[in-house]
Amino acid sequence: MQNDTRLACLKRLSRIEGQVRGLSRMVEEDRYCIDIVTQVAAVRAALKKVEEEVLRDHLGHCVAHAMASGDADDQRAKVSELIEVLGKLR
């Protein structure tokens, strides 16, 4: 992973960690259900952004490197990994 992407993801994940702790407090405090669901959606959206950033970096760095390398086995492996992970994301 590129350093700038890694740092951005770590920053986002720290914020998400705080959001999840906040969610735990909300449940402990028996807060209004819709408020909790709203915060769960916000956490899910934040995780989606991390996922997108990691995939973007993977395509721009790892997959691009495999394609430029001329190594057919590595190219097939990277494409196969992408197909598999994209299938899981649906």
PDB file of C-alpha atoms in Angstrom:
ATOM      1  CA  MET A   1       0.000   0.000   0.000  1.00  0.00           C
ATOM      2  CA  GLN A   2       1.255   3.475  -0.818  1.00  0.00           C
ATOM      3  CA  ASN A   3       2.282   5.444   2.265  1.00  0.00           C
ATOM      4  CA  ASP A   4      -0.204   8.299   1.744  1.00  0.00           C
ATOM      5  CA  THR A   5      -3.067   5.808   1.320  1.00  0.00           C
ATOM      6  CA  ARG A   6      -1.967   3.882   4.390  1.00  0.00           C
ATOM      7  CA  LEU A   7      -1.871   7.048   6.513  1.00  0.00           C
ATOM      8  CA  ALA A   8      -5.263   8.222   5.244  1.00  0.00           C
ATOM      9  CA  CYS A   9      -6.800   4.803   5.966  1.00  0.00           C
ATOM     10  CA  LEU A  10      -5.304   4.707   9.455  1.00  0.00           C
ATOM     11  CA  LYS A  11      -6.734   8.165  10.162  1.00  0.00           C
ATOM     12  CA  ARG A  12     -10.187   7.109   8.959  1.00  0.00           C
ATOM     13  CA  LEU A  13     -10.033   3.867  10.906  1.00  0.00           C
ATOM     14  CA  SER A  14      -9.185   5.744  14.100  1.00  0.00           C
ATOM     15  CA  ARG A  15     -12.267   7.908  13.602  1.00  0.00           C
ATOM     16  CA  ILE A  16     -14.356   4.806  12.910  1.00  0.00           C
ATOM     17  CA  GLU A  17     -13.022   3.224  16.092  1.00  0.00           C
ATOM     18  CA  GLY A  18     -14.273   6.259  18.013  1.00  0.00           C
ATOM     19  CA  GLN A  19     -17.638   6.034  16.284  1.00  0.00           C
ATOM     20  CA  VAL A  20     -17.980   2.371  17.256  1.00  0.00           C
ATOM     21  CA  ARG A  21     -17.123   3.174  20.884  1.00  0.00           C
ATOM     22  CA  GLY A  22     -19.795   5.868  20.734  1.00  0.00           C
ATOM     23  CA  LEU A  23     -22.260   3.307  19.425  1.00  0.00           C
ATOM     24  CA  SER A  24     -21.492   1.035  22.361  1.00  0.00           C
ATOM     25  CA  ARG A  25     -22.191   3.894  24.757  1.00  0.00           C
ATOM     26  CA  MET A  26     -25.445   4.648  22.962  1.00  0.00           C
ATOM     27  CA  VAL A  27     -26.596   1.048  23.390  1.00  0.00           C
ATOM     28  CA  GLU A  28     -25.473   0.986  27.040  1.00  0.00           C
ATOM     29  CA  GLU A  29     -27.388   4.210  27.665  1.00  0.00           C
ATOM     30  CA  ASP A  30     -30.483   2.765  25.958  1.00  0.00           C
ATOM     31  CA  ARG A  31     -30.603   5.608  23.442  1.00  0.00           C
ATOM     32  CA  TYR A  32     -33.349   5.947  20.849  1.00  0.00           C
ATOM     33  CA  CYS A  33     -33.189   3.091  18.326  1.00  0.00           C
ATOM     34  CA  ILE A  34     -33.307   5.301  15.242  1.00  0.00           C
ATOM     35  CA  ASP A  35     -30.350   7.331  16.531  1.00  0.00           C
ATOM     36  CA  ILE A  36     -28.362   4.112  16.939  1.00  0.00           C
ATOM     37  CA  VAL A  37     -29.322   2.869  13.467  1.00  0.00           C
ATOM     38  CA  THR A  38     -28.317   6.244  12.013  1.00  0.00           C
ATOM     39  CA  GLN A  39     -24.885   5.952  13.616  1.00  0.00           C
ATOM     40  CA  VAL A  40     -24.501   2.351  12.419  1.00  0.00           C
ATOM     41  CA  ALA A  41     -25.163   3.600   8.874  1.00  0.00           C
ATOM     42  CA  ALA A  42     -22.517   6.303   9.330  1.00  0.00           C
ATOM     43  CA  VAL A  43     -19.958   3.708  10.450  1.00  0.00           C
ATOM     44  CA  ARG A  44     -20.831   1.466   7.525  1.00  0.00           C
ATOM     45  CA  ALA A  45     -20.401   4.394   5.097  1.00  0.00           C
ATOM     46  CA  ALA A  46     -17.039   5.270   6.648  1.00  0.00           C
ATOM     47  CA  LEU A  47     -15.841   1.670   6.323  1.00  0.00           C
ATOM     48  CA  LYS A  48     -16.990   1.675   2.694  1.00  0.00           C
ATOM     49  CA  LYS A  49     -14.736   4.693   2.065  1.00  0.00           C
ATOM     50  CA  VAL A  50     -11.757   2.833   3.546  1.00  0.00           C
ATOM     51  CA  GLU A  51     -12.582  -0.181   1.393  1.00  0.00           C
ATOM     52  CA  GLU A  52     -12.754   1.991  -1.739  1.00  0.00           C
ATOM     53  CA  GLU A  53      -9.451   3.695  -0.941  1.00  0.00           C
ATOM     54  CA  VAL A  54      -7.653   0.375  -0.388  1.00  0.00           C
ATOM     55  CA  LEU A  55      -9.079  -1.051  -3.621  1.00  0.00           C
ATOM     56  CA  ARG A  56      -8.125   2.100  -5.537  1.00  0.00           C
ATOM     57  CA  ASP A  57      -4.577   1.829  -4.206  1.00  0.00           C
ATOM     58  CA  HIS A  58      -4.440  -1.884  -5.020  1.00  0.00           C
ATOM     59  CA  LEU A  59      -5.546  -1.263  -8.602  1.00  0.00           C
ATOM     60  CA  GLY A  60      -3.230   1.698  -9.064  1.00  0.00           C
ATOM     61  CA  HIS A  61      -0.207   0.043  -7.535  1.00  0.00           C
ATOM     62  CA  CYS A  62      -0.322  -3.759  -7.202  1.00  0.00           C
ATOM     63  CA  VAL A  63      -2.418  -4.577 -10.255  1.00  0.00           C
ATOM     64  CA  ALA A  64      -0.720  -1.947 -12.408  1.00  0.00           C
ATOM     65  CA  HIS A  65       2.676  -3.355 -11.387  1.00  0.00           C
ATOM     66  CA  ALA A  66       1.585  -6.893 -12.296  1.00  0.00           C
ATOM     67  CA  MET A  67       0.313  -5.732 -15.696  1.00  0.00           C
ATOM     68  CA  ALA A  68       3.526  -3.835 -16.434  1.00  0.00           C
ATOM     69  CA  SER A  69       5.713  -6.735 -15.289  1.00  0.00           C
ATOM     70  CA  GLY A  70       4.739  -8.989 -18.179  1.00  0.00           C
ATOM     71  CA  ASP A  71       4.466 -11.903 -15.722  1.00  0.00           C
ATOM     72  CA  ALA A  72       1.359 -13.722 -16.972  1.00  0.00           C
ATOM     73  CA  ASP A  73       0.998 -15.795 -13.790  1.00  0.00           C
ATOM     74  CA  ASP A  74       1.109 -12.691 -11.587  1.00  0.00           C
ATOM     75  CA  GLN A  75      -1.348 -10.915 -13.883  1.00  0.00           C
ATOM     76  CA  ARG A  76      -3.808 -13.820 -13.717  1.00  0.00           C
ATOM     77  CA  ALA A  77      -3.432 -14.010  -9.945  1.00  0.00           C
ATOM     78  CA  LYS A  78      -4.176 -10.292  -9.496  1.00  0.00           C
ATOM     79  CA  VAL A  79      -7.222 -10.435 -11.774  1.00  0.00           C
ATOM     80  CA  SER A  80      -8.465 -13.549  -9.986  1.00  0.00           C
ATOM     81  CA  GLU A  81      -8.065 -11.853  -6.585  1.00  0.00           C
ATOM     82  CA  LEU A  82     -10.034  -8.845  -7.798  1.00  0.00           C
ATOM     83  CA  ILE A  83     -12.853 -10.946  -9.187  1.00  0.00           C
ATOM     84  CA  GLU A  84     -13.072 -12.862  -5.926  1.00  0.00           C
ATOM     85  CA  VAL A  85     -13.061  -9.807  -3.665  1.00  0.00           C
ATOM     86  CA  LEU A  86     -15.510  -7.878  -5.859  1.00  0.00           C
ATOM     87  CA  GLY A  87     -17.853 -10.859  -5.719  1.00  0.00           C
ATOM     88  CA  LYS A  88     -17.772 -10.700  -1.923  1.00  0.00           C
ATOM     89  CA  LEU A  89     -18.499  -6.978  -1.900  1.00  0.00           C
ATOM     90  CA  ARG A  90     -21.865  -7.323  -3.581  1.00  0.00           C
TER      91      ARG A  90
END
